[in-house]
């Protein structure tokens, strides 16, 4: 198998021989990892349950965690799930990689479609399953309204969406998500939405594909799945708490598969994660900080405040050269957009010319870094 290097490895190679200006404080705005302390009540729950390390965890997850996740979905999206319609997972990366292997195991020439630009684990799953890939590209205005031939969807076995989108910040409305549900039913493919940024919204709550499924009367969630995580939501990526939810028929067999791959969640992590899923106050505080960061970016760079995520997706011309110059002259790291995308059938890379900036630091650190980016942009012009 020929797996592509991860974007961060490519960035390391790009900057390898550059010595940054040490007069500037380093700023790393490349990775989507919140740079805030995990809330105390979550840490305390972890410590208070440390004695449970002596026990093997169940692959199905503890009742306390399953109920917390179902309560979150009910509270946030107004969707009541049955117990068999959700599986707690060890974060979401493992799901995005192993679920396609489970789903496509018996299909000789499988086809996966996913958004482009994308989170690279989608590509890794396509490589591992030897699937043909169809890229769902952004339009010329950087919106996700792909001009795809519906006959292509007829050949798909799995379509992976990612809304809110990393890296572009694009979102889909309830009606637009509902159209995707209709397509999944019409062409009988499994539709999975990666919703890991659903809670990092700046104004109105972002809809879930589960809501959209109910909206178009697919009450059984046939062919419909979502994943979500507390990594961004609760500033707790190290807890590795996520879930996959939706079609119970698919999940029943996937649960059997999961018993073999050794991804049960340690019990102390499950109890701490349950506390996080059950609380909304700490999430609201995080959202306020991210919105403040976007307002700072708007004042400094003139960027629009997106509906969700904590990213800026900015066109800079030659993104590779800009990234190198920014690091050399200002000691600031960003990620070139072309590392997060691939060439389409026309030979065009929709990420080319863009940079992704992760606004995951405090407002003051964010302001300092964005002022340096502004200077570098002026120099480039």
mmCIF file of C-alpha atoms in Angstrom:
data_model
loop_
_atom_site.group_PDB
_atom_site.id
_atom_site.type_symbol
_atom_site.label_atom_id
_atom_site.label_comp_id
_atom_site.label_asym_id
_atom_site.label_seq_id
_atom_site.Cartn_x
_atom_site.Cartn_y
_atom_site.Cartn_z
ATOM 1 C CA UNK A 1 0.000 0.000 0.000
ATOM 2 C CA UNK A 2 1.228 3.469 -0.862
ATOM 3 C CA UNK A 3 0.078 5.903 1.832
ATOM 4 C CA UNK A 4 0.679 9.619 1.283
ATOM 5 C CA UNK A 5 2.793 11.423 3.899
ATOM 6 C CA UNK A 6 0.675 13.362 6.379
ATOM 7 C CA UNK A 7 0.394 17.157 5.798
ATOM 8 C CA UNK A 8 2.529 17.902 8.834
ATOM 9 C CA UNK A 9 5.332 15.702 7.516
ATOM 10 C CA UNK A 10 5.181 17.603 4.241
ATOM 11 C CA UNK A 11 5.334 20.877 6.178
ATOM 12 C CA UNK A 12 8.403 19.679 8.093
ATOM 13 C CA UNK A 13 10.120 18.900 4.790
ATOM 14 C CA UNK A 14 9.104 22.267 3.335
ATOM 15 C CA UNK A 15 10.624 24.168 6.258
ATOM 16 C CA UNK A 16 13.518 21.794 6.928
ATOM 17 C CA UNK A 17 16.431 24.023 5.873
ATOM 18 C CA UNK A 18 14.962 27.334 7.039
ATOM 19 C CA UNK A 19 16.221 29.079 10.162
ATOM 20 C CA UNK A 20 13.430 31.266 11.574
ATOM 21 C CA UNK A 21 14.089 34.750 12.928
ATOM 22 C CA UNK A 22 14.671 34.157 16.654
ATOM 23 C CA UNK A 23 13.672 37.753 17.431
ATOM 24 C CA UNK A 24 10.087 36.611 17.009
ATOM 25 C CA UNK A 25 8.260 34.373 19.479
ATOM 26 C CA UNK A 26 7.343 31.091 17.751
ATOM 27 C CA UNK A 27 3.701 30.677 16.782
ATOM 28 C CA UNK A 28 2.378 27.340 15.560
ATOM 29 C CA UNK A 29 -1.001 27.713 13.851
ATOM 30 C CA UNK A 30 -0.917 24.457 11.917
ATOM 31 C CA UNK A 31 -2.700 21.781 13.927
ATOM 32 C CA UNK A 32 -6.345 21.743 15.023
ATOM 33 C CA UNK A 33 -5.508 21.127 18.667
ATOM 34 C CA UNK A 34 -7.076 23.529 21.189
ATOM 35 C CA UNK A 35 -4.335 25.146 23.265
ATOM 36 C CA UNK A 36 -6.505 25.522 26.346
ATOM 37 C CA UNK A 37 -6.594 23.563 29.573
ATOM 38 C CA UNK A 38 -9.097 20.724 29.660
ATOM 39 C CA UNK A 39 -11.783 21.897 32.141
ATOM 40 C CA UNK A 40 -11.118 20.970 35.768
ATOM 41 C CA UNK A 41 -14.296 18.944 36.235
ATOM 42 C CA UNK A 42 -13.238 16.623 33.405
ATOM 43 C CA UNK A 43 -9.740 16.217 34.827
ATOM 44 C CA UNK A 44 -11.151 15.485 38.282
ATOM 45 C CA UNK A 45 -13.462 12.815 36.894
ATOM 46 C CA UNK A 46 -10.467 11.190 35.238
ATOM 47 C CA UNK A 47 -8.468 11.200 38.486
ATOM 48 C CA UNK A 48 -11.416 10.003 40.583
ATOM 49 C CA UNK A 49 -11.839 6.952 38.376
ATOM 50 C CA UNK A 50 -8.169 6.052 37.980
ATOM 51 C CA UNK A 51 -8.647 2.931 40.133
ATOM 52 C CA UNK A 52 -10.747 1.429 37.320
ATOM 53 C CA UNK A 53 -7.563 0.871 35.321
ATOM 54 C CA UNK A 54 -7.464 -2.576 36.928
ATOM 55 C CA UNK A 55 -10.483 -3.616 34.819
ATOM 56 C CA UNK A 56 -10.776 -4.452 31.139
ATOM 57 C CA UNK A 57 -13.176 -2.079 29.355
ATOM 58 C CA UNK A 58 -15.997 -3.413 27.210
ATOM 59 C CA UNK A 59 -15.850 -2.677 23.488
ATOM 60 C CA UNK A 60 -19.503 -1.597 23.626
ATOM 61 C CA UNK A 61 -18.691 1.130 26.159
ATOM 62 C CA UNK A 62 -20.148 1.696 29.613
ATOM 63 C CA UNK A 63 -23.806 2.613 30.014
ATOM 64 C CA UNK A 64 -22.831 5.940 31.593
ATOM 65 C CA UNK A 65 -20.953 6.981 28.452
ATOM 66 C CA UNK A 66 -23.551 5.708 25.984
ATOM 67 C CA UNK A 67 -26.293 7.570 27.832
ATOM 68 C CA UNK A 68 -24.225 10.766 28.005
ATOM 69 C CA UNK A 69 -23.648 10.683 24.259
ATOM 70 C CA UNK A 70 -27.291 9.957 23.483
ATOM 71 C CA UNK A 71 -28.311 12.779 25.833
ATOM 72 C CA UNK A 72 -25.933 15.112 24.001
ATOM 73 C CA UNK A 73 -27.473 14.224 20.636
ATOM 74 C CA UNK A 74 -30.997 14.690 22.024
ATOM 75 C CA UNK A 75 -30.168 17.986 23.727
ATOM 76 C CA UNK A 76 -28.181 19.440 20.848
ATOM 77 C CA UNK A 77 -29.949 18.126 17.744
ATOM 78 C CA UNK A 78 -33.380 17.087 19.015
ATOM 79 C CA UNK A 79 -32.779 13.505 17.874
ATOM 80 C CA UNK A 80 -33.655 10.603 20.190
ATOM 81 C CA UNK A 81 -31.512 7.571 19.433
ATOM 82 C CA UNK A 82 -32.081 3.986 20.458
ATOM 83 C CA UNK A 83 -29.213 2.292 22.245
ATOM 84 C CA UNK A 84 -28.399 0.196 19.161
ATOM 85 C CA UNK A 85 -28.079 3.377 17.049
ATOM 86 C CA UNK A 86 -24.838 4.562 18.663
ATOM 87 C CA UNK A 87 -21.391 3.127 19.431
ATOM 88 C CA UNK A 88 -18.852 4.931 21.629
ATOM 89 C CA UNK A 89 -15.457 5.005 19.909
ATOM 90 C CA UNK A 90 -11.831 5.687 20.766
ATOM 91 C CA UNK A 91 -11.907 9.116 19.169
ATOM 92 C CA UNK A 92 -12.966 9.307 15.521
ATOM 93 C CA UNK A 93 -9.771 8.798 13.545
ATOM 94 C CA UNK A 94 -9.844 5.057 14.188
ATOM 95 C CA UNK A 95 -13.451 4.911 12.977
ATOM 96 C CA UNK A 96 -12.729 6.839 9.803
ATOM 97 C CA UNK A 97 -9.911 4.415 9.027
ATOM 98 C CA UNK A 98 -11.410 1.069 10.032
ATOM 99 C CA UNK A 99 -15.114 1.559 9.264
ATOM 100 C CA UNK A 100 -14.507 1.662 5.477
ATOM 101 C CA UNK A 101 -12.445 -1.525 5.802
ATOM 102 C CA UNK A 102 -15.364 -3.204 7.560
ATOM 103 C CA UNK A 103 -17.997 -1.850 5.177
ATOM 104 C CA UNK A 104 -16.166 -2.569 1.927
ATOM 105 C CA UNK A 105 -14.545 -5.892 2.818
ATOM 106 C CA UNK A 106 -16.625 -8.018 0.424
ATOM 107 C CA UNK A 107 -16.699 -5.489 -2.427
ATOM 108 C CA UNK A 108 -14.079 -6.141 -5.111
ATOM 109 C CA UNK A 109 -13.990 -2.747 -6.804
ATOM 110 C CA UNK A 110 -15.246 -0.399 -4.142
ATOM 111 C CA UNK A 111 -15.748 3.328 -4.688
ATOM 112 C CA UNK A 112 -15.388 6.031 -2.034
ATOM 113 C CA UNK A 113 -16.243 9.693 -2.537
ATOM 114 C CA UNK A 114 -15.201 12.418 -0.115
ATOM 115 C CA UNK A 115 -14.823 16.157 0.126
ATOM 116 C CA UNK A 116 -11.711 17.732 -1.409
ATOM 117 C CA UNK A 117 -9.864 19.384 0.437
ATOM 118 C CA UNK A 118 -10.114 16.765 3.161
ATOM 119 C CA UNK A 119 -8.935 15.277 6.434
ATOM 120 C CA UNK A 120 -6.268 12.863 5.202
ATOM 121 C CA UNK A 121 -7.564 9.826 7.064
ATOM 122 C CA UNK A 122 -10.306 9.594 4.387
ATOM 123 C CA UNK A 123 -7.615 9.062 1.781
ATOM 124 C CA UNK A 124 -5.849 6.566 4.028
ATOM 125 C CA UNK A 125 -9.041 4.534 4.287
ATOM 126 C CA UNK A 126 -9.442 4.590 0.507
ATOM 127 C CA UNK A 127 -5.865 3.372 0.128
ATOM 128 C CA UNK A 128 -6.347 0.598 2.702
ATOM 129 C CA UNK A 129 -9.495 -0.630 0.942
ATOM 130 C CA UNK A 130 -7.991 -0.227 -2.544
ATOM 131 C CA UNK A 131 -11.023 1.837 -3.464
ATOM 132 C CA UNK A 132 -11.492 4.093 -6.436
ATOM 133 C CA UNK A 133 -11.793 7.691 -5.226
ATOM 134 C CA UNK A 134 -14.185 10.376 -6.392
ATOM 135 C CA UNK A 135 -13.338 13.858 -5.113
ATOM 136 C CA UNK A 136 -16.174 16.206 -4.192
ATOM 137 C CA UNK A 137 -14.623 19.593 -4.908
ATOM 138 C CA UNK A 138 -15.369 23.143 -3.847
ATOM 139 C CA UNK A 139 -16.665 25.601 -6.407
ATOM 140 C CA UNK A 140 -14.738 28.662 -7.600
ATOM 141 C CA UNK A 141 -16.058 30.740 -4.685
ATOM 142 C CA UNK A 142 -14.789 28.180 -2.196
ATOM 143 C CA UNK A 143 -18.283 26.954 -1.347
ATOM 144 C CA UNK A 144 -19.181 23.291 -1.210
ATOM 145 C CA UNK A 145 -21.698 22.910 -3.995
ATOM 146 C CA UNK A 146 -20.095 20.147 -6.049
ATOM 147 C CA UNK A 147 -21.036 19.848 -9.678
ATOM 148 C CA UNK A 148 -21.006 16.065 -9.763
ATOM 149 C CA UNK A 149 -22.589 13.680 -12.169
ATOM 150 C CA UNK A 150 -25.275 11.760 -10.296
ATOM 151 C CA UNK A 151 -24.382 8.649 -12.291
ATOM 152 C CA UNK A 152 -21.053 8.690 -10.432
ATOM 153 C CA UNK A 153 -22.921 8.493 -7.142
ATOM 154 C CA UNK A 154 -24.663 5.395 -8.457
ATOM 155 C CA UNK A 155 -21.283 3.676 -8.405
ATOM 156 C CA UNK A 156 -20.382 4.805 -4.867
ATOM 157 C CA UNK A 157 -20.369 2.447 -1.918
ATOM 158 C CA UNK A 158 -19.424 5.077 0.658
ATOM 159 C CA UNK A 159 -19.602 8.865 0.605
ATOM 160 C CA UNK A 160 -17.827 10.791 3.377
ATOM 161 C CA UNK A 161 -18.888 14.373 3.983
ATOM 162 C CA UNK A 162 -17.245 16.725 6.477
ATOM 163 C CA UNK A 163 -19.487 19.570 7.589
ATOM 164 C CA UNK A 164 -18.577 21.852 9.167
ATOM 165 C CA UNK A 165 -15.599 21.460 6.884
ATOM 166 C CA UNK A 166 -11.924 21.211 7.715
ATOM 167 C CA UNK A 167 -10.099 23.120 6.277
ATOM 168 C CA UNK A 168 -12.440 25.410 4.332
ATOM 169 C CA UNK A 169 -14.973 26.172 7.144
ATOM 170 C CA UNK A 170 -17.849 25.513 4.706
ATOM 171 C CA UNK A 171 -21.193 24.384 6.148
ATOM 172 C CA UNK A 172 -24.384 22.875 4.724
ATOM 173 C CA UNK A 173 -27.926 23.815 5.707
ATOM 174 C CA UNK A 174 -30.470 21.303 6.953
ATOM 175 C CA UNK A 175 -32.074 21.305 3.510
ATOM 176 C CA UNK A 176 -28.753 20.724 1.730
ATOM 177 C CA UNK A 177 -27.900 17.850 4.050
ATOM 178 C CA UNK A 178 -31.383 16.477 3.402
ATOM 179 C CA UNK A 179 -30.649 16.394 -0.326
ATOM 180 C CA UNK A 180 -27.602 14.229 0.404
ATOM 181 C CA UNK A 181 -29.778 11.857 2.440
ATOM 182 C CA UNK A 182 -32.133 11.531 -0.525
ATOM 183 C CA UNK A 183 -29.183 10.746 -2.797
ATOM 184 C CA UNK A 184 -27.925 8.073 -0.398
ATOM 185 C CA UNK A 185 -31.335 6.405 -0.467
ATOM 186 C CA UNK A 186 -31.798 6.819 -4.216
ATOM 187 C CA UNK A 187 -28.420 5.320 -5.117
ATOM 188 C CA UNK A 188 -28.099 3.054 -2.085
ATOM 189 C CA UNK A 189 -24.715 4.190 -0.808
ATOM 190 C CA UNK A 190 -23.712 4.673 2.808
ATOM 191 C CA UNK A 191 -23.432 8.365 3.699
ATOM 192 C CA UNK A 192 -21.236 9.367 6.648
ATOM 193 C CA UNK A 193 -20.812 12.925 7.893
ATOM 194 C CA UNK A 194 -17.763 13.809 9.979
ATOM 195 C CA UNK A 195 -19.259 16.342 12.416
ATOM 196 C CA UNK A 196 -16.291 16.894 14.717
ATOM 197 C CA UNK A 197 -16.592 20.688 14.397
ATOM 198 C CA UNK A 198 -20.356 20.867 14.913
ATOM 199 C CA UNK A 199 -19.985 22.480 18.348
ATOM 200 C CA UNK A 200 -17.482 25.162 17.325
ATOM 201 C CA UNK A 201 -20.020 27.494 15.734
ATOM 202 C CA UNK A 202 -19.924 31.285 15.878
ATOM 203 C CA UNK A 203 -23.631 32.198 15.831
ATOM 204 C CA UNK A 204 -26.330 29.665 15.020
ATOM 205 C CA UNK A 205 -25.997 25.957 15.902
ATOM 206 C CA UNK A 206 -24.952 23.807 12.944
ATOM 207 C CA UNK A 207 -27.362 21.010 11.880
ATOM 208 C CA UNK A 208 -26.492 17.323 11.953
ATOM 209 C CA UNK A 209 -27.015 14.777 9.207
ATOM 210 C CA UNK A 210 -29.158 12.896 11.736
ATOM 211 C CA UNK A 211 -31.518 15.886 11.861
ATOM 212 C CA UNK A 212 -31.542 16.001 8.072
ATOM 213 C CA UNK A 213 -32.418 12.310 7.916
ATOM 214 C CA UNK A 214 -35.488 12.900 10.060
ATOM 215 C CA UNK A 215 -36.246 16.048 8.067
ATOM 216 C CA UNK A 216 -36.700 13.974 4.888
ATOM 217 C CA UNK A 217 -38.600 11.222 6.748
ATOM 218 C CA UNK A 218 -35.763 8.693 6.888
ATOM 219 C CA UNK A 219 -36.656 7.918 10.492
ATOM 220 C CA UNK A 220 -34.669 4.675 10.628
ATOM 221 C CA UNK A 221 -31.489 6.470 9.452
ATOM 222 C CA UNK A 222 -31.157 3.940 6.633
ATOM 223 C CA UNK A 223 -27.689 4.330 5.027
ATOM 224 C CA UNK A 224 -26.994 7.352 7.281
ATOM 225 C CA UNK A 225 -24.192 7.669 9.850
ATOM 226 C CA UNK A 226 -22.451 10.494 11.696
ATOM 227 C CA UNK A 227 -19.352 10.676 13.833
ATOM 228 C CA UNK A 228 -18.483 13.249 16.479
ATOM 229 C CA UNK A 229 -15.878 13.819 19.169
ATOM 230 C CA UNK A 230 -15.117 15.896 22.263
ATOM 231 C CA UNK A 231 -11.561 16.688 21.130
ATOM 232 C CA UNK A 232 -12.470 20.144 19.807
ATOM 233 C CA UNK A 233 -15.682 20.570 21.804
ATOM 234 C CA UNK A 234 -14.109 20.103 25.229
ATOM 235 C CA UNK A 235 -10.427 20.882 24.584
ATOM 236 C CA UNK A 236 -9.775 17.232 25.401
ATOM 237 C CA UNK A 237 -8.192 15.475 22.410
ATOM 238 C CA UNK A 238 -6.283 13.187 24.767
ATOM 239 C CA UNK A 239 -9.505 11.639 26.105
ATOM 240 C CA UNK A 240 -10.120 10.013 22.710
ATOM 241 C CA UNK A 241 -13.879 10.022 23.097
ATOM 242 C CA UNK A 242 -16.093 9.899 20.039
ATOM 243 C CA UNK A 243 -19.067 8.036 18.653
ATOM 244 C CA UNK A 244 -20.587 6.731 15.459
ATOM 245 C CA UNK A 245 -24.377 6.912 15.258
ATOM 246 C CA UNK A 246 -27.192 6.210 12.813
ATOM 247 C CA UNK A 247 -28.246 3.098 10.893
ATOM 248 C CA UNK A 248 -28.660 0.325 13.497
ATOM 249 C CA UNK A 249 -28.432 -2.442 10.892
ATOM 250 C CA UNK A 250 -24.966 -1.317 9.843
ATOM 251 C CA UNK A 251 -23.830 -0.602 13.397
ATOM 252 C CA UNK A 252 -24.903 -4.038 14.649
ATOM 253 C CA UNK A 253 -22.418 -5.754 12.347
ATOM 254 C CA UNK A 254 -19.773 -3.067 12.817
ATOM 255 C CA UNK A 255 -19.957 -3.674 16.574
ATOM 256 C CA UNK A 256 -19.036 -7.314 16.013
ATOM 257 C CA UNK A 257 -16.082 -6.203 13.907
ATOM 258 C CA UNK A 258 -14.916 -3.808 16.611
ATOM 259 C CA UNK A 259 -14.613 -6.601 19.163
ATOM 260 C CA UNK A 260 -11.636 -7.877 17.161
ATOM 261 C CA UNK A 261 -9.634 -4.679 16.662
ATOM 262 C CA UNK A 262 -8.769 -3.842 20.269
ATOM 263 C CA UNK A 263 -10.091 -0.285 20.490
ATOM 264 C CA UNK A 264 -12.013 -0.447 23.781
ATOM 265 C CA UNK A 265 -11.825 2.824 25.741
ATOM 266 C CA UNK A 266 -10.092 2.698 29.163
ATOM 267 C CA UNK A 267 -12.683 3.058 31.924
ATOM 268 C CA UNK A 268 -11.283 6.224 33.552
ATOM 269 C CA UNK A 269 -11.430 7.930 30.164
ATOM 270 C CA UNK A 270 -15.030 6.818 29.664
ATOM 271 C CA UNK A 271 -16.203 8.283 32.962
ATOM 272 C CA UNK A 272 -14.369 11.562 32.359
ATOM 273 C CA UNK A 273 -15.774 11.728 28.825
ATOM 274 C CA UNK A 274 -19.315 11.156 30.132
ATOM 275 C CA UNK A 275 -18.934 14.253 32.306
ATOM 276 C CA UNK A 276 -17.811 16.243 29.265
ATOM 277 C CA UNK A 277 -20.638 15.064 27.008
ATOM 278 C CA UNK A 278 -23.197 15.945 29.697
ATOM 279 C CA UNK A 279 -22.069 19.555 30.109
ATOM 280 C CA UNK A 280 -22.650 22.499 27.783
ATOM 281 C CA UNK A 281 -21.391 25.436 29.853
ATOM 282 C CA UNK A 282 -17.693 24.782 29.205
ATOM 283 C CA UNK A 283 -18.383 24.450 25.472
ATOM 284 C CA UNK A 284 -20.094 27.827 25.348
ATOM 285 C CA UNK A 285 -17.027 29.401 26.968
ATOM 286 C CA UNK A 286 -14.747 27.874 24.334
ATOM 287 C CA UNK A 287 -17.009 29.078 21.523
ATOM 288 C CA UNK A 288 -16.782 32.609 22.895
ATOM 289 C CA UNK A 289 -12.977 32.507 22.756
ATOM 290 C CA UNK A 290 -12.929 31.185 19.192
ATOM 291 C CA UNK A 291 -15.420 33.844 18.094
ATOM 292 C CA UNK A 292 -13.221 36.505 19.688
ATOM 293 C CA UNK A 293 -10.278 35.140 17.710
ATOM 294 C CA UNK A 294 -12.300 35.400 14.494
ATOM 295 C CA UNK A 295 -13.214 38.983 15.330
ATOM 296 C CA UNK A 296 -9.526 39.752 15.821
ATOM 297 C CA UNK A 297 -8.779 38.164 12.442
ATOM 298 C CA UNK A 298 -11.539 40.201 10.824
ATOM 299 C CA UNK A 299 -10.084 43.428 12.249
ATOM 300 C CA UNK A 300 -6.506 42.599 11.227
ATOM 301 C CA UNK A 301 -6.883 40.670 7.958
ATOM 302 C CA UNK A 302 -10.366 41.671 6.830
ATOM 303 C CA UNK A 303 -11.523 38.051 6.761
ATOM 304 C CA UNK A 304 -15.157 37.055 7.151
ATOM 305 C CA UNK A 305 -16.234 35.258 10.298
ATOM 306 C CA UNK A 306 -17.195 31.713 9.272
ATOM 307 C CA UNK A 307 -20.240 29.856 10.557
ATOM 308 C CA UNK A 308 -18.139 27.179 12.265
ATOM 309 C CA UNK A 309 -14.718 25.629 13.035
ATOM 310 C CA UNK A 310 -11.679 27.528 14.336
ATOM 311 C CA UNK A 311 -9.886 27.862 10.992
ATOM 312 C CA UNK A 312 -9.115 30.592 8.517
ATOM 313 C CA UNK A 313 -8.822 29.495 4.880
ATOM 314 C CA UNK A 314 -7.034 32.313 3.098
ATOM 315 C CA UNK A 315 -5.901 32.725 -0.497
ATOM 316 C CA UNK A 316 -2.295 33.956 -0.609
ATOM 317 C CA UNK A 317 -1.050 33.176 -4.113
ATOM 318 C CA UNK A 318 1.976 30.898 -3.922
ATOM 319 C CA UNK A 319 1.160 29.196 -0.620
ATOM 320 C CA UNK A 320 4.386 27.192 -0.437
ATOM 321 C CA UNK A 321 6.575 30.266 -0.855
ATOM 322 C CA UNK A 322 4.400 32.278 1.541
ATOM 323 C CA UNK A 323 4.604 29.553 4.206
ATOM 324 C CA UNK A 324 8.390 29.473 3.937
ATOM 325 C CA UNK A 325 8.699 33.261 4.060
ATOM 326 C CA UNK A 326 6.330 33.572 7.025
ATOM 327 C CA UNK A 327 8.346 31.017 8.965
ATOM 328 C CA UNK A 328 11.724 32.492 8.031
ATOM 329 C CA UNK A 329 10.912 36.154 8.684
ATOM 330 C CA UNK A 330 8.329 35.898 11.483
ATOM 331 C CA UNK A 331 8.682 32.415 13.085
ATOM 332 C CA UNK A 332 5.029 31.640 12.371
ATOM 333 C CA UNK A 333 3.919 28.259 11.015
ATOM 334 C CA UNK A 334 0.787 27.772 8.908
ATOM 335 C CA UNK A 335 -0.271 24.918 6.637
ATOM 336 C CA UNK A 336 -0.373 25.181 2.828
ATOM 337 C CA UNK A 337 -3.797 24.238 1.505
ATOM 338 C CA UNK A 338 -2.459 22.033 -1.266
ATOM 339 C CA UNK A 339 -1.188 19.620 1.400
ATOM 340 C CA UNK A 340 -4.830 19.112 2.383
ATOM 341 C CA UNK A 341 -6.181 18.395 -1.099
ATOM 342 C CA UNK A 342 -5.446 16.432 -4.270
ATOM 343 C CA UNK A 343 -5.649 17.152 -7.963
ATOM 344 C CA UNK A 344 -9.041 16.429 -9.476
ATOM 345 C CA UNK A 345 -9.805 14.886 -12.857
ATOM 346 C CA UNK A 346 -8.951 18.223 -14.503
ATOM 347 C CA UNK A 347 -5.522 18.300 -12.841
ATOM 348 C CA UNK A 348 -6.532 21.124 -10.481
ATOM 349 C CA UNK A 349 -5.811 21.106 -6.760
ATOM 350 C CA UNK A 350 -8.601 23.053 -4.979
ATOM 351 C CA UNK A 351 -6.302 23.793 -2.040
ATOM 352 C CA UNK A 352 -3.559 25.350 -4.133
ATOM 353 C CA UNK A 353 -2.880 28.986 -3.284
ATOM 354 C CA UNK A 354 -4.551 28.766 0.142
ATOM 355 C CA UNK A 355 -3.221 28.498 3.664
ATOM 356 C CA UNK A 356 -5.028 27.102 6.685
ATOM 357 C CA UNK A 357 -4.621 28.953 9.966
ATOM 358 C CA UNK A 358 -5.786 27.288 13.184
ATOM 359 C CA UNK A 359 -6.992 29.930 15.651
ATOM 360 C CA UNK A 360 -6.519 27.697 18.682
ATOM 361 C CA UNK A 361 -4.437 30.023 20.880
ATOM 362 C CA UNK A 362 -5.476 32.733 23.343
ATOM 363 C CA UNK A 363 -6.763 35.984 21.832
ATOM 364 C CA UNK A 364 -3.513 37.803 22.640
ATOM 365 C CA UNK A 365 -1.311 35.138 21.028
ATOM 366 C CA UNK A 366 -3.705 35.027 18.095
ATOM 367 C CA UNK A 367 -3.482 38.799 17.652
ATOM 368 C CA UNK A 368 0.330 38.752 17.760
ATOM 369 C CA UNK A 369 0.542 35.994 15.154
ATOM 370 C CA UNK A 370 -2.053 37.530 12.826
ATOM 371 C CA UNK A 371 -0.264 40.883 12.848
ATOM 372 C CA UNK A 372 2.861 39.085 11.604
ATOM 373 C CA UNK A 373 0.839 37.330 8.917
ATOM 374 C CA UNK A 374 -0.551 40.704 7.852
ATOM 375 C CA UNK A 375 2.971 42.117 7.532
ATOM 376 C CA UNK A 376 4.049 39.136 5.469
ATOM 377 C CA UNK A 377 1.032 39.515 3.188
ATOM 378 C CA UNK A 378 1.878 43.180 2.618
ATOM 379 C CA UNK A 379 5.461 42.273 1.777
ATOM 380 C CA UNK A 380 4.257 39.705 -0.756
ATOM 381 C CA UNK A 381 2.205 42.339 -2.573
#
